[in-house]
Coordinates of C-alpha atoms and ligand atoms in Angstrom, one line a residue:
X1 CA 15.0 -131.8 -48.6
X2 CA 17.4 -128.9 -48.8
X3 CA 20.8 -129.2 -50.5
X4 CA 22.7 -129.3 -47.3
X5 CA 20.7 -132.3 -46.2
X6 CA 21.1 -134.1 -49.5
X7 CA 24.8 -133.4 -49.5
X8 CA 25.0 -135.0 -46.0
X9 CA 22.9 -137.9 -47.0
X10 CA 25.0 -138.9 -50.0
X11 CA 28.2 -138.5 -48.2
X12 CA 29.3 -135.8 -50.5
X13 CA 32.8 -135.2 -49.4
X14 CA 33.6 -138.7 -50.5
X15 CA 32.3 -138.1 -54.0
X16 CA 35.6 -136.5 -55.1
X17 CA 33.8 -133.8 -57.1
X18 CA 34.9 -130.2 -57.6
X19 CA 32.5 -127.8 -56.0
X20 CA 31.0 -126.3 -59.2
X21 CA 30.7 -129.8 -60.6
X22 CA 29.1 -131.0 -57.4
X23 CA 26.6 -128.2 -57.4
X24 CA 25.6 -128.9 -61.0
X25 CA 25.2 -132.6 -60.2
X26 CA 23.2 -131.7 -57.1
X27 CA 20.9 -129.4 -59.0
X28 CA 20.3 -132.1 -61.5
X29 CA 19.7 -134.7 -58.8
X30 CA 17.4 -132.8 -56.5
X31 CA 14.3 -131.2 -58.0
X32 CA 12.5 -128.7 -55.8
X33 CA 10.0 -130.3 -53.4
X34 CA 7.3 -130.3 -56.0
X35 CA 7.4 -129.4 -59.7
X36 CA 5.5 -126.2 -59.2
X37 CA 7.3 -125.4 -55.9
X38 CA 3.9 -125.3 -54.1
X39 CA 3.1 -127.7 -51.3
X40 CA -0.1 -127.7 -49.2
X41 CA -0.4 -129.6 -46.0
X42 CA -3.2 -130.9 -43.7
X43 CA -3.1 -132.0 -40.1
X44 CA -5.0 -135.3 -39.7
X45 CA -5.3 -138.4 -37.6
X46 CA -4.1 -141.8 -38.8
X47 CA -7.7 -143.1 -38.4
X48 CA -6.3 -146.6 -37.9
X49 CA -9.8 -148.1 -37.6
X50 CA -10.7 -147.1 -41.1
X51 CA -10.6 -149.7 -43.9
X52 CA -8.0 -149.4 -46.7
X53 CA -10.8 -148.3 -49.0
X54 CA -11.9 -145.6 -46.6
X55 CA -8.3 -144.4 -46.3
X56 CA -7.8 -144.4 -50.0
X57 CA -11.0 -142.3 -50.4
X58 CA -9.9 -139.7 -47.9
X59 CA -6.4 -139.5 -49.4
X60 CA -8.0 -139.0 -52.8
X61 CA -10.1 -136.2 -51.3
X62 CA -7.0 -134.6 -50.0
X63 CA -5.3 -134.7 -53.4
X64 CA -8.5 -133.3 -55.0
X65 CA -8.4 -130.4 -52.6
X66 CA -4.8 -129.6 -53.5
X67 CA -3.0 -131.2 -50.5
X68 CA 0.4 -132.8 -51.0
X69 CA 1.6 -133.5 -47.5
X70 CA -0.1 -134.9 -44.4
X71 CA 0.9 -134.2 -40.8
X72 CA -0.3 -137.3 -39.1
X73 CA -1.0 -137.2 -35.4
X74 CA -0.1 -140.8 -34.9
X75 CA 2.2 -143.4 -36.4
X76 CA 1.1 -146.3 -38.6
X77 CA 3.3 -147.5 -41.4
X78 CA 0.3 -149.2 -43.2
X79 CA -1.6 -145.9 -43.3
X80 CA 1.5 -144.0 -44.3
X81 CA 2.0 -146.5 -47.2
X82 CA -1.5 -145.9 -48.5
X83 CA -1.0 -142.1 -48.2
X84 CA 2.2 -142.4 -50.3
X85 CA 0.5 -144.6 -52.9
X86 CA -2.0 -141.7 -53.2
X87 CA 0.9 -139.4 -53.9
X88 CA 1.0 -137.7 -50.5
X89 CA 4.0 -137.0 -48.3
X90 CA 3.9 -138.5 -44.8
X91 CA 5.0 -136.6 -41.7
X92 CA 4.6 -137.5 -38.1
X93 CA 3.2 -134.7 -36.0
X94 CA 4.6 -134.7 -32.4
X95 CA 4.3 -133.2 -29.0
X96 CA 7.8 -132.1 -28.3
X97 CA 8.3 -130.2 -25.0
X98 CA 4.7 -130.3 -23.7
X99 CA 4.7 -133.8 -22.4
X100 CA 2.1 -135.2 -20.0
X101 CA 3.4 -138.8 -20.3
X102 CA 2.8 -140.5 -17.0
X103 CA 6.2 -142.3 -17.2
X104 CA 8.0 -138.9 -17.4
X105 CA 5.8 -137.2 -14.7
X106 CA 6.3 -140.1 -12.3
X107 CA 10.0 -140.8 -12.9
X108 CA 11.5 -137.5 -13.9
X109 CA 9.5 -134.7 -12.4
X110 CA 12.7 -132.7 -12.1
X111 CA 12.9 -132.5 -16.0
X112 CA 9.9 -130.1 -16.0
X113 CA 10.0 -126.4 -16.2
X114 CA 9.7 -124.2 -13.1
X115 CA 8.0 -120.8 -13.1
X116 CA 9.3 -117.5 -11.6
X117 CA 7.1 -118.3 -8.6
X118 CA 8.8 -121.7 -8.1
X119 CA 6.0 -123.9 -9.3
X120 CA 6.8 -126.9 -11.5
X121 CA 4.7 -127.7 -14.6
X122 CA 4.8 -131.3 -13.5
X123 CA 2.5 -130.6 -10.5
X124 CA 1.1 -127.1 -11.3
X125 CA 0.7 -126.6 -15.0
X126 CA -0.2 -123.1 -16.1
X127 CA -3.5 -122.3 -17.8
X128 CA -4.7 -125.9 -18.6
X129 CA -4.2 -129.3 -17.0
X130 CA -2.1 -130.7 -19.9
X131 CA 0.5 -127.9 -19.9
X132 CA 3.3 -130.0 -18.5
X133 CA 6.3 -128.5 -20.3
X134 CA 9.8 -130.0 -20.1
X135 CA 12.7 -127.7 -19.5
X136 CA 14.7 -127.4 -22.8
X137 CA 17.9 -126.6 -21.0
X138 CA 18.2 -130.0 -19.3
X139 CA 20.7 -132.3 -20.9
X140 CA 18.6 -135.4 -20.0
X141 CA 15.6 -133.9 -21.8
X142 CA 17.7 -133.3 -24.9
X143 CA 19.1 -136.9 -24.8
X144 CA 15.6 -138.3 -24.2
X145 CA 14.1 -136.4 -27.2
X146 CA 17.0 -137.2 -29.4
X147 CA 16.5 -140.9 -28.7
X148 CA 12.8 -140.7 -29.4
X149 CA 13.2 -138.7 -32.6
X150 CA 15.9 -141.1 -33.9
X151 CA 13.5 -144.0 -33.4
X152 CA 10.6 -142.1 -34.9
X153 CA 12.7 -141.1 -37.9
X154 CA 13.3 -144.8 -38.6
X155 CA 9.6 -145.5 -39.1
X156 CA 9.0 -147.1 -42.5
X157 CA 7.0 -145.1 -45.1
X158 CA 7.6 -141.9 -43.1
X159 CA 9.1 -138.9 -44.9
X160 CA 9.3 -136.4 -42.2
X161 CA 8.8 -135.5 -38.6
X162 CA 7.0 -132.4 -37.4
X163 CA 7.7 -130.6 -34.1
X164 CA 4.8 -129.0 -32.3
X165 CA 4.8 -127.5 -28.8
X166 CA 8.5 -126.8 -29.3
X167 CA 8.6 -123.8 -27.0
X168 CA 8.1 -122.5 -23.5
X169 CA 4.6 -122.2 -22.1
X170 CA 3.0 -119.0 -23.3
X171 CA 4.4 -116.2 -21.1
X172 CA 1.7 -114.1 -22.8
X173 CA -1.3 -115.8 -24.5
X174 CA -2.6 -114.7 -27.9
X175 CA -4.8 -111.7 -27.1
X176 CA -8.1 -113.3 -28.1
X177 CA -7.6 -115.9 -25.4
X178 CA -7.1 -113.5 -22.5
X179 CA -10.9 -113.2 -21.8
X180 CA -11.3 -117.0 -21.7
X181 CA -8.7 -117.2 -18.9
X182 CA -9.8 -114.0 -17.2
X183 CA -6.3 -112.5 -17.7
X184 CA -4.8 -109.2 -18.7
X185 CA -1.2 -109.9 -19.9
X186 CA 0.3 -106.6 -20.8
X187 CA 3.4 -107.8 -19.0
X188 CA 5.1 -111.1 -18.2
X189 CA 3.4 -112.4 -15.1
X190 CA 5.6 -114.6 -12.8
X191 CA 3.3 -117.6 -12.8
X192 CA 3.6 -117.9 -16.6
X193 CA 7.3 -117.0 -16.9
X194 CA 9.7 -120.0 -17.4
X195 CA 12.2 -121.6 -16.7
X196 CA 13.7 -120.9 -13.3
X197 CA 14.7 -124.5 -12.5
X198 CA 18.1 -125.2 -10.9
X199 CA 19.7 -126.0 -14.2
X200 CA 18.6 -122.8 -15.9
X201 CA 19.5 -120.6 -12.9
X202 CA 23.0 -122.2 -12.7
X203 CA 23.4 -122.1 -16.5
X204 CA 22.6 -118.4 -16.7
X205 CA 24.7 -117.6 -13.7
X206 CA 27.7 -119.3 -15.3
X207 CA 27.2 -117.2 -18.4
X208 CA 26.3 -113.8 -16.9
X209 CA 27.4 -114.0 -13.3
X210 CA 23.9 -113.5 -12.0
X211 CA 21.0 -115.8 -10.8
X212 CA 18.0 -114.8 -12.9
X213 CA 15.8 -114.8 -9.8
X214 CA 18.0 -112.0 -8.5
X215 CA 17.6 -109.8 -11.5
X216 CA 15.8 -106.6 -10.5
X217 CA 13.3 -107.2 -13.4
X218 CA 13.8 -110.5 -15.1
X219 CA 11.4 -109.8 -18.0
X220 CA 13.4 -106.7 -18.9
X221 CA 16.7 -108.5 -19.1
X222 CA 17.8 -109.1 -22.7
X223 CA 20.5 -111.6 -21.9
X224 CA 18.1 -113.7 -19.9
X225 CA 15.6 -113.7 -22.7
X226 CA 18.3 -114.6 -25.2
X227 CA 19.5 -117.4 -23.0
X228 CA 16.1 -119.0 -23.2
X229 CA 15.7 -118.5 -27.0
X230 CA 19.1 -120.2 -27.3
X231 CA 18.0 -123.2 -25.2
X232 CA 15.1 -124.0 -27.6
X233 CA 17.2 -123.2 -30.7
X234 CA 20.0 -125.6 -29.6
X235 CA 17.5 -128.4 -28.9
X236 CA 15.8 -128.0 -32.2
X237 CA 19.1 -128.0 -34.1
X238 CA 20.1 -131.1 -32.3
X239 CA 16.9 -132.8 -33.3
X240 CA 17.4 -131.6 -36.9
X241 CA 20.8 -133.4 -36.9
X242 CA 19.3 -136.6 -35.5
X243 CA 16.5 -136.7 -38.1
X244 CA 18.7 -135.7 -41.0
X245 CA 21.1 -138.5 -40.2
X246 CA 18.2 -140.9 -40.8
X247 CA 17.4 -139.2 -44.1
X248 CA 14.1 -137.7 -43.1
X249 CA 12.8 -134.2 -43.3
X250 CA 12.1 -132.1 -40.2
X251 CA 9.6 -129.2 -39.9
X252 CA 7.9 -127.4 -37.0
X253 CA 4.6 -125.6 -36.2
X254 CA 5.6 -122.2 -34.8
X255 CA 3.9 -119.0 -33.6
X256 CA 2.8 -116.7 -36.4
X257 CA 5.7 -114.2 -36.9
X258 CA 9.3 -114.1 -35.6
X259 CA 8.4 -111.2 -33.3
X260 CA 5.2 -112.7 -31.9
X261 CA 6.9 -116.1 -31.5
X262 CA 9.8 -114.6 -29.5
X263 CA 7.5 -112.5 -27.3
X264 CA 4.8 -115.0 -26.5
X265 CA 6.7 -118.3 -26.3
X266 CA 10.4 -117.6 -26.8
X267 CA 10.7 -119.3 -30.1
X268 CA 13.5 -117.7 -32.2
X269 CA 12.5 -119.8 -35.2
X270 CA 14.4 -118.0 -37.9
X271 CA 17.6 -119.5 -36.4
X272 CA 16.3 -123.1 -36.5
X273 CA 17.9 -125.3 -39.2
X274 CA 14.6 -126.9 -40.2
X275 CA 13.7 -128.0 -43.8
X276 CA 10.6 -125.8 -43.5
X277 CA 8.5 -123.8 -41.0
X278 CA 4.7 -123.9 -40.7
X279 CA 3.7 -120.8 -38.7
X280 CA 0.3 -120.9 -37.2
X281 CA -1.0 -117.7 -38.8
X282 CA -4.4 -118.1 -37.0
X283 CA -5.7 -114.5 -37.4
X284 CA -8.7 -114.9 -35.0
X285 CA -6.3 -115.8 -32.1
X286 CA -5.0 -112.3 -32.4
X287 CA -8.3 -110.5 -33.2
X288 CA -7.0 -109.7 -36.6
X289 CA -8.7 -109.6 -40.0
X290 CA -7.8 -112.0 -42.8
X291 CA -5.5 -109.4 -44.4
X292 CA -3.2 -109.9 -41.4
X293 CA -2.1 -113.3 -42.8
X294 CA -0.3 -111.8 -45.8
X295 CA 1.5 -109.3 -43.6
X296 CA 2.5 -111.9 -41.1
X297 CA 3.7 -114.4 -43.7
X298 CA 5.8 -111.6 -45.3
X299 CA 7.6 -110.9 -42.0
X300 CA 8.5 -114.6 -41.6
X301 CA 9.7 -115.1 -45.2
X302 CA 11.9 -112.0 -45.1
X303 CA 13.5 -113.1 -41.9
X304 CA 14.3 -116.6 -43.0
X305 CA 17.1 -117.9 -45.2
X306 CA 16.0 -117.6 -48.9
X307 CA 16.0 -121.3 -49.4
X308 CA 13.8 -122.1 -46.4
X309 CA 10.2 -122.6 -47.4
X310 CA 7.4 -121.3 -45.2
X311 CA 3.9 -122.8 -45.3
X312 CA 1.2 -120.7 -43.7
X313 CA -1.0 -122.5 -41.1
X314 CA -4.7 -121.7 -41.5
X315 CA -7.2 -122.4 -38.8
X316 CA -10.2 -123.6 -40.8
X317 CA -13.0 -122.9 -38.2
X318 CA -12.0 -119.1 -38.5
X319 CA -13.3 -118.9 -42.1
X320 CA -17.0 -118.1 -42.4
X321 CA -17.1 -118.3 -46.2
X322 CA -15.2 -119.8 -49.1
X323 CA -14.3 -116.3 -50.3
X324 CA -12.6 -115.5 -47.0
X325 CA -10.7 -118.8 -47.1
X326 CA -9.6 -118.1 -50.7
X327 CA -8.5 -114.6 -49.7
X328 CA -6.4 -116.1 -46.9
X329 CA -4.7 -118.6 -49.3
X330 CA -4.0 -115.9 -51.9
X331 CA -2.7 -113.6 -49.2
X332 CA -0.4 -116.3 -47.9
X333 CA 1.0 -116.9 -51.3
X334 CA 1.4 -113.2 -52.1
X335 CA 3.3 -112.9 -48.8
X336 CA 5.8 -115.5 -50.1
X337 CA 4.5 -118.7 -48.6
X338 CA 5.1 -121.9 -50.6
X339 CA 1.7 -123.2 -49.7
X340 CA -0.7 -123.5 -46.8
X341 CA -1.3 -126.0 -44.0
X342 CA -4.9 -126.7 -43.0
X343 CA -5.8 -127.2 -39.4
X344 CA -9.3 -128.2 -38.2
X345 CA -10.8 -129.3 -41.5
X346 CA -10.5 -129.7 -45.3
X347 CA -11.3 -127.2 -47.9
X348 CA -10.4 -127.0 -51.6
X349 CA -7.4 -124.8 -51.9
X350 CA -7.6 -122.3 -54.8
X351 CA -4.9 -122.3 -57.5
X352 CA -3.4 -125.5 -56.2
X353 CA -3.5 -127.8 -59.3
Ligands
ZN401 ZN1 15.0 -125.1 -16.7

């Protein structure tokens, strides 16, 4: 929890304290997230069919590996309670804008993003069958997600919510994936460029006087690109308010560096008012060596507000040896990360105790 959030939670303006007194009291009341300031995360299922003993054993394994927070891809208060008993933080991992819910596809197909070719992700998702991305500019989409996150944030035994797929579809895929899809994406191809729905076109026209479809070269237009960054940023910051009002933390999985995130998926994440960011510094997706993680973390940390922790996401299947994994962790920490977040497995994190 950052200080702003805490201040909001305790209703600070009613405390009648002078500002210096208030800050001193706040500092006394709110220790950093962990005594050492380091927090490591893991992405995991709730495994609701496991017995309590099995759950306790896996949570003990997490702790022994140096993990302090779990991103659960499911919601189960009983499992969360066991995790907390083991000394772990509980966060609910969520699909945010990529939503293949049948109810939404059937009842609100107009909420989905539309490509520069005019295809909706509701009926013609790009790349893969599940890439049904909602349009972040639609007011109804914002209202719907705000309601959902308000409800989720009220879950007992839950300490935070975690946004994933909070972005546009990849207008350019990470380079290592081009071959898999038989693509060369040295430019923004129209079938992967979003969103040109009626709401986005009218919204941009109102702001700039021009329909984005009538721009001579839409990918080259800075204002059009900025318009789309802002749509995601405004949505995130709205969800931050909703979740903070319920006294929970809110974090997000984002693309590896601010520059890559803007270019590939239009995430301008340094402007998001989150409690922390977890960039997916998955070096193999970009055909990069392990050293790249430190450089990339550094870019993120230097672009963020000083009090905003960054935890580096590591893609476990990428590491062939323990030495390589250890190098990644140390690189992330040298780059200014406050910890790492493990995806795709569990490994003992060096220097974590
Ligand atoms: Zn749209």
